Coordinates of C-alpha atoms and ligand atoms in Angstrom, one line a residue:
M1 CA 119.8 101.0 123.6
K2 CA 116.2 102.0 122.8
F3 CA 115.3 102.1 119.2
I4 CA 113.8 105.4 118.2
D5 CA 112.7 106.0 114.6
E6 CA 110.7 109.2 114.9
A7 CA 111.6 112.6 116.3
A8 CA 110.4 116.2 116.1
I9 CA 113.0 118.9 116.1
E10 CA 113.3 122.7 115.9
V11 CA 116.2 124.3 114.1
Y12 CA 117.1 128.0 114.4
A13 CA 119.9 129.4 112.3
G14 CA 121.8 132.3 113.8
K15 CA 121.1 135.9 113.1
G16 CA 123.8 137.8 111.2
G17 CA 125.9 140.2 113.3
D18 CA 125.1 143.9 112.9
G19 CA 127.3 146.2 111.0
V20 CA 128.6 149.2 112.9
A21 CA 129.1 152.9 112.5
S22 CA 132.5 154.0 113.6
F23 CA 135.2 156.6 112.6
R24 CA 138.9 156.5 112.6
R25 CA 140.4 158.3 115.6
E26 CA 144.1 158.6 115.5
K27 CA 146.6 161.0 116.8
F28 CA 147.4 163.6 114.2
I29 CA 144.5 162.6 111.9
P30 CA 141.8 164.9 113.1
K31 CA 139.0 163.7 110.8
G32 CA 139.4 160.0 110.1
G33 CA 137.0 158.3 107.7
P34 CA 134.4 155.7 108.5
D35 CA 135.9 152.4 109.6
G36 CA 132.9 150.4 110.9
G37 CA 133.1 146.8 109.8
D38 CA 130.4 144.3 108.8
G39 CA 128.8 141.8 111.0
G40 CA 129.6 138.1 110.7
R41 CA 127.4 135.5 109.2
G42 CA 125.0 133.6 111.6
G43 CA 125.5 129.9 112.0
S44 CA 123.7 127.5 109.7
I45 CA 122.4 124.1 110.5
Y46 CA 123.1 121.1 108.3
A47 CA 121.9 117.5 108.3
V48 CA 124.4 114.7 107.5
A49 CA 123.6 111.1 106.9
D50 CA 125.9 108.8 108.8
R51 CA 125.8 105.0 108.4
N52 CA 127.3 104.6 111.9
I53 CA 124.2 105.9 113.5
N54 CA 121.3 103.6 113.8
T55 CA 118.6 105.4 115.6
L56 CA 117.1 108.9 116.1
I57 CA 117.4 108.6 119.9
D58 CA 119.7 111.6 120.2
Y59 CA 116.9 113.8 118.9
R60 CA 114.5 112.6 121.6
Y61 CA 116.6 114.1 124.3
A62 CA 117.8 117.2 122.7
H63 CA 115.4 118.5 120.1
I64 CA 116.0 122.3 119.9
F65 CA 119.0 123.4 118.0
R66 CA 120.1 127.0 117.8
A67 CA 123.1 128.1 115.9
K68 CA 124.9 131.2 117.3
K69 CA 124.6 134.8 116.1
G70 CA 127.4 136.2 114.0
Q71 CA 129.6 138.8 115.9
N72 CA 128.9 142.4 115.4
G73 CA 131.3 144.4 113.3
R74 CA 133.7 146.8 115.1
G75 CA 135.6 149.9 114.5
S76 CA 139.1 149.9 112.8
D77 CA 137.8 148.0 109.8
C78 CA 137.1 144.9 112.0
Y79 CA 134.6 142.5 110.6
G80 CA 132.6 140.4 113.0
K81 CA 133.4 136.7 113.1
G82 CA 131.0 134.3 111.5
A83 CA 129.3 131.8 113.9
D84 CA 130.0 128.1 113.7
D85 CA 127.6 125.9 111.9
I86 CA 125.9 123.0 113.6
I87 CA 125.9 119.6 112.0
L88 CA 123.2 117.1 112.9
R89 CA 124.2 113.6 112.3
M90 CA 121.4 111.1 111.6
P91 CA 121.0 107.6 110.2
V92 CA 121.0 106.9 106.5
G93 CA 117.3 106.5 105.5
T94 CA 116.1 109.4 107.6
V95 CA 113.3 111.3 105.8
I96 CA 113.0 115.0 106.8
T97 CA 109.7 116.8 106.4
D98 CA 108.4 120.2 107.3
R99 CA 106.1 119.8 110.2
A100 CA 103.9 122.8 109.3
T101 CA 103.2 121.7 105.7
G102 CA 104.1 118.0 105.7
N103 CA 106.2 118.7 102.6
L104 CA 109.3 116.5 102.1
I105 CA 112.5 118.4 102.5
V106 CA 115.0 115.6 101.9
D107 CA 115.4 111.9 102.0
M108 CA 118.8 111.2 103.4
A109 CA 119.4 108.1 101.3
S110 CA 123.1 108.0 101.0
N111 CA 126.0 107.9 103.5
Q112 CA 127.6 111.3 104.1
Q113 CA 124.9 113.2 102.2
K114 CA 124.9 116.7 103.5
V115 CA 121.9 119.1 103.3
L116 CA 121.4 122.7 104.5
L117 CA 118.4 122.8 106.8
V118 CA 118.4 126.5 107.8
K119 CA 120.7 129.2 106.6
G120 CA 122.3 131.6 108.9
G121 CA 121.5 135.3 108.3
S122 CA 124.1 137.5 106.5
G123 CA 126.0 140.0 108.5
G124 CA 124.9 143.7 108.4
L125 CA 127.1 146.3 106.6
G126 CA 129.3 148.6 108.5
N127 CA 129.5 152.3 107.7
L128 CA 132.6 152.0 105.6
H129 CA 130.4 150.7 102.8
F130 CA 128.4 153.9 102.7
K131 CA 131.2 156.3 102.0
S132 CA 130.7 158.2 98.8
S133 CA 132.0 161.4 97.3
T134 CA 129.0 163.3 98.7
N135 CA 129.0 161.7 102.1
R136 CA 132.4 161.2 103.6
A137 CA 131.2 160.6 107.1
P138 CA 128.2 158.2 106.7
R139 CA 126.5 157.1 109.9
Q140 CA 124.5 154.4 108.3
F141 CA 125.0 150.7 109.0
T142 CA 122.6 147.8 108.6
Q143 CA 121.6 145.1 111.0
G144 CA 122.3 141.5 110.5
E145 CA 119.6 139.4 108.8
S146 CA 117.6 137.0 110.8
G147 CA 118.4 133.3 110.4
Q148 CA 115.9 130.8 109.0
E149 CA 113.9 128.6 111.3
F150 CA 111.9 125.4 110.9
E151 CA 110.0 122.8 112.7
L152 CA 111.0 119.4 111.3
K153 CA 109.9 115.9 111.5
L154 CA 112.6 113.2 111.3
E155 CA 111.5 109.7 110.3
L156 CA 113.8 106.8 109.9
K157 CA 112.7 104.3 107.2
V158 CA 115.4 101.7 106.9
L159 CA 116.8 101.1 103.5
A160 CA 116.8 97.4 102.6
D161 CA 116.1 95.4 99.5
V162 CA 114.2 92.7 101.2
G163 CA 112.1 92.8 104.4
L164 CA 110.9 90.1 106.7
L165 CA 107.2 90.0 107.7
G166 CA 106.0 87.5 110.2
L167 CA 104.4 86.7 113.5
P168 CA 106.6 86.8 116.6
N169 CA 108.6 83.6 116.8
A170 CA 108.3 82.8 113.1
G171 CA 112.1 82.6 112.9
K172 CA 112.9 85.9 111.1
S173 CA 115.9 86.7 113.2
T174 CA 117.1 83.1 112.8
L175 CA 116.9 83.4 109.1
I176 CA 118.9 86.6 108.9
R177 CA 121.5 85.0 111.1
A178 CA 121.6 82.0 108.7
V179 CA 122.1 84.1 105.6
S180 CA 124.1 87.1 106.7
A181 CA 126.7 88.2 109.3
A182 CA 124.1 90.1 111.3
R183 CA 123.6 88.7 114.8
P184 CA 120.2 89.7 116.1
K185 CA 119.0 87.9 119.3
V186 CA 117.0 84.7 118.8
A187 CA 114.8 83.3 121.5
D188 CA 111.8 81.1 121.9
Y189 CA 109.5 83.8 123.1
P190 CA 107.5 86.4 121.1
F191 CA 108.8 89.9 120.6
T192 CA 112.5 89.1 120.9
T193 CA 113.3 91.6 118.2
L194 CA 112.4 95.2 119.2
K195 CA 114.2 97.1 116.5
P196 CA 115.0 96.5 112.8
N197 CA 118.2 94.7 112.1
L198 CA 119.9 94.9 108.7
G199 CA 122.0 92.1 107.3
V200 CA 124.0 92.0 104.1
V201 CA 123.4 88.8 102.2
R202 CA 126.3 87.8 100.0
V203 CA 125.4 85.2 97.4
D204 CA 128.8 85.3 95.9
Q205 CA 131.8 87.6 95.8
N206 CA 130.2 90.4 93.9
R207 CA 126.6 90.0 94.4
S208 CA 124.8 91.0 97.6
F209 CA 121.6 92.5 98.9
V210 CA 120.4 93.9 102.2
M211 CA 117.8 92.1 104.3
A212 CA 115.8 93.7 107.1
D213 CA 114.6 91.8 110.1
I214 CA 111.7 93.7 111.8
P215 CA 109.8 93.0 114.9
G216 CA 106.9 90.6 114.8
L217 CA 103.5 91.7 113.8
I218 CA 100.3 90.2 115.3
E219 CA 96.6 90.5 114.5
G220 CA 95.1 93.7 115.8
A221 CA 98.4 95.5 115.3
A222 CA 96.6 98.3 113.6
E223 CA 94.7 98.9 116.9
G224 CA 97.9 98.7 118.9
A225 CA 98.2 95.0 119.7
G226 CA 101.7 93.8 120.4
L227 CA 104.2 96.4 119.3
G228 CA 101.6 97.9 117.0
H229 CA 102.2 98.2 113.3
R230 CA 104.5 101.2 113.1
F231 CA 107.4 99.0 112.3
L232 CA 105.8 98.2 109.0
K233 CA 107.1 101.5 107.7
H234 CA 110.5 99.8 107.5
L235 CA 109.1 97.6 104.8
T236 CA 107.9 100.5 102.7
R237 CA 111.2 101.0 100.9
T238 CA 112.0 97.3 100.3
R239 CA 111.5 95.8 96.9
L240 CA 110.4 92.4 98.1
I241 CA 108.7 91.2 101.3
L242 CA 109.2 87.7 102.6
H243 CA 106.2 86.5 104.6
M244 CA 107.6 84.0 107.1
V245 CA 105.4 81.4 108.6
D246 CA 106.1 79.1 111.5
M247 CA 104.8 75.7 110.3
V248 CA 105.0 74.2 113.8
P249 CA 103.6 76.7 116.2
L250 CA 104.2 76.0 119.9
D251 CA 100.5 76.3 120.6
E252 CA 98.8 73.4 118.7
N253 CA 95.5 75.1 118.7
I254 CA 96.8 77.8 116.3
D255 CA 96.0 77.3 112.7
P256 CA 99.0 78.7 110.7
V257 CA 96.7 79.3 107.7
Q258 CA 94.4 81.6 109.6
E259 CA 97.3 83.3 111.2
A260 CA 98.9 84.0 107.8
K261 CA 95.6 85.4 106.5
A262 CA 95.3 87.7 109.5
L263 CA 98.8 89.0 108.9
V264 CA 98.1 89.8 105.3
A265 CA 94.9 91.6 106.4
E266 CA 97.0 93.7 108.8
L267 CA 99.3 94.6 106.0
S268 CA 96.5 95.9 103.8
K269 CA 95.1 97.8 106.7
Y270 CA 98.4 99.5 107.2
D271 CA 99.1 100.6 103.7
E272 CA 97.7 99.5 100.3
T273 CA 100.9 100.1 98.4
L274 CA 102.8 97.9 100.9
Y275 CA 100.2 95.3 100.4
Q276 CA 100.7 95.5 96.6
K277 CA 104.4 94.9 96.9
P278 CA 105.9 91.6 95.6
R279 CA 105.6 89.2 98.5
W280 CA 106.9 85.6 98.7
L281 CA 105.9 83.0 101.2
V282 CA 108.7 81.3 103.3
L283 CA 107.5 78.3 105.2
N284 CA 109.9 77.9 108.1
K285 CA 110.8 75.2 110.6
V286 CA 110.2 72.4 108.2
D287 CA 112.9 70.4 110.0
M288 CA 110.2 69.8 112.6
L289 CA 107.8 68.3 110.1
P290 CA 107.9 64.5 109.6
E291 CA 110.1 64.0 106.6
D292 CA 107.8 61.7 104.6
R293 CA 104.9 64.2 104.9
R294 CA 106.8 67.5 104.6
E295 CA 106.0 68.2 101.0
Q296 CA 102.4 67.3 101.4
I297 CA 101.9 69.5 104.5
C298 CA 103.6 72.5 102.7
S299 CA 101.5 72.1 99.5
D300 CA 98.3 71.8 101.6
F301 CA 99.2 75.0 103.4
I302 CA 99.8 76.9 100.2
R303 CA 96.5 75.6 98.7
K304 CA 94.5 76.5 101.8
L305 CA 96.0 79.9 101.9
G306 CA 95.3 80.4 98.2
W307 CA 98.8 81.6 97.7
K308 CA 99.7 82.4 94.1
E309 CA 103.2 83.9 94.3
K310 CA 106.4 82.1 94.9
S311 CA 106.9 80.0 98.0
F312 CA 109.9 78.3 99.7
A313 CA 110.2 75.7 102.4
V314 CA 113.2 76.3 104.6
S315 CA 114.7 75.6 108.0
A316 CA 116.3 78.8 109.2
L317 CA 117.8 76.7 112.0
T318 CA 119.6 74.1 110.0
G319 CA 120.0 76.3 106.9
K320 CA 118.1 73.9 104.7
G321 CA 116.6 75.7 101.7
C322 CA 118.1 79.0 102.6
K323 CA 120.6 79.1 99.8
A324 CA 118.0 78.5 97.2
L325 CA 115.9 81.3 98.7
T326 CA 118.8 83.8 98.7
Y327 CA 119.7 83.0 95.1
A328 CA 116.1 83.4 94.0
I329 CA 115.9 86.8 95.8
M330 CA 119.2 87.9 94.2
E331 CA 117.9 87.0 90.7
H332 CA 114.6 88.7 91.4
L333 CA 116.3 91.9 92.5
E334 CA 118.7 91.9 89.5
Q335 CA 115.8 91.4 87.2
K336 CA 114.0 94.4 88.7
I337 CA 117.1 96.6 88.4
A338 CA 117.5 95.5 84.8
E339 CA 113.9 96.4 84.1
V340 CA 114.3 99.8 85.6
E341 CA 117.5 100.5 83.7
G342 CA 115.8 99.2 80.5
Ligands
GTP401 N1 113.2 73.9 114.8 C1 113.4 75.1 114.3 N2 113.3 76.2 115.1 C2 113.5 77.4 114.6 C3 113.7 77.6 113.2 N3 113.8 79.0 113.0 C4 113.7 79.5 114.2 N4 113.5 78.6 115.2 C5 113.3 78.9 116.7 O1 112.1 79.7 116.8 C6 112.3 80.6 117.9 C7 112.0 82.0 117.4 O2 113.0 82.4 116.5 P1 113.4 83.9 116.2 O3 114.3 83.9 115.1 O4 113.8 84.6 117.5 O5 111.9 84.4 115.8 P2 111.5 85.9 115.3 O6 110.6 85.7 114.2 O7 112.7 86.7 115.0 O8 110.7 86.4 116.6 P3 110.5 87.9 117.1 O9 111.7 88.6 117.1 O10 110.0 87.7 118.5 O11 109.4 88.5 116.3 C8 113.7 80.3 118.4 O12 113.7 79.5 119.5 C9 114.4 79.7 117.2 O13 115.5 78.8 117.6 C10 113.7 76.5 112.4 O14 113.9 76.6 111.2 N5 113.6 75.3 113.0
MG402 MG1 113.4 88.4 116.0

């Protein structure tokens, strides 16, 4: 299925039903009083976050939603029926903004969170409400209120603690398979991954975090090269980024140090705050390096790159070094949470 993480929708709540003016007409009661009922409420539209939904694709095909009008009131004290509400289910992590102003309406961050998007109009009043001691036969009634309407932007930003950043083929999907139960496709060609995949990494029974595998990024992504850089938005809510590097690229003319620098430059072009996020280096495919020179090659790489943050040498394929990496991540996240909670 195609992965869609942006959509524009229009939502129209239903108008309230009109009230009615009517009088009782019964045999043997020559002048019955007013009996016009109220109109029913118009349908409202709600958004609900649902963790079983992964994309906004439904909103690409159908993007206009109209709740029905409430029924009009009728005679004999009959109230109009309220219209059904519409529930729009969307992935957890969907951010909803007002398209006209750009203002945030809601961040659907938790499963089953329910938010009113547009409220249906109230029903109008029937003439039975207007009866008074001076006016026993009122002809007034009111019309139903209009429903609210909005043009909204839906944007999915996956919620994960840790995100993987790397060139295509770096081994991001292989890593997430090694450390979680997620099973994204792995292949020896670039751009295997076309949508974010989330994996839960369990370090022990009670401690876990969520890792996001996102499509590979290449130099020039800001100008649209490869899949472009829009997938980077899925890293914006992570607390830690792992920059994965393929230490043994297929093309021998490629210098991994230059490539890594170019990737970091893309990141800063995309978003300065993303660039400022804690970022660790993960040197992958070390199983392909000659064992006696492995450490030397890795430390040379780090020195040439001028990397100051933490770094790890792993083999996502054999699992070597992965456990140490996940424990370090877990500790880092726990420390961050402790800092926030003071
Ligand atoms: N030898 C070796 N091969 C690896 C390792 N990790 C990944 N690979 C191989 O590298 C290739 C690419 O791996 P993927 O996990 O698909 O890479 P990716 O970063 O997800 O790539 P995209 O989804 O295209 O961005 C596959 O053929 C993997 O088997 C590793 O640690 N050692
Ligand atoms: Mg992949």
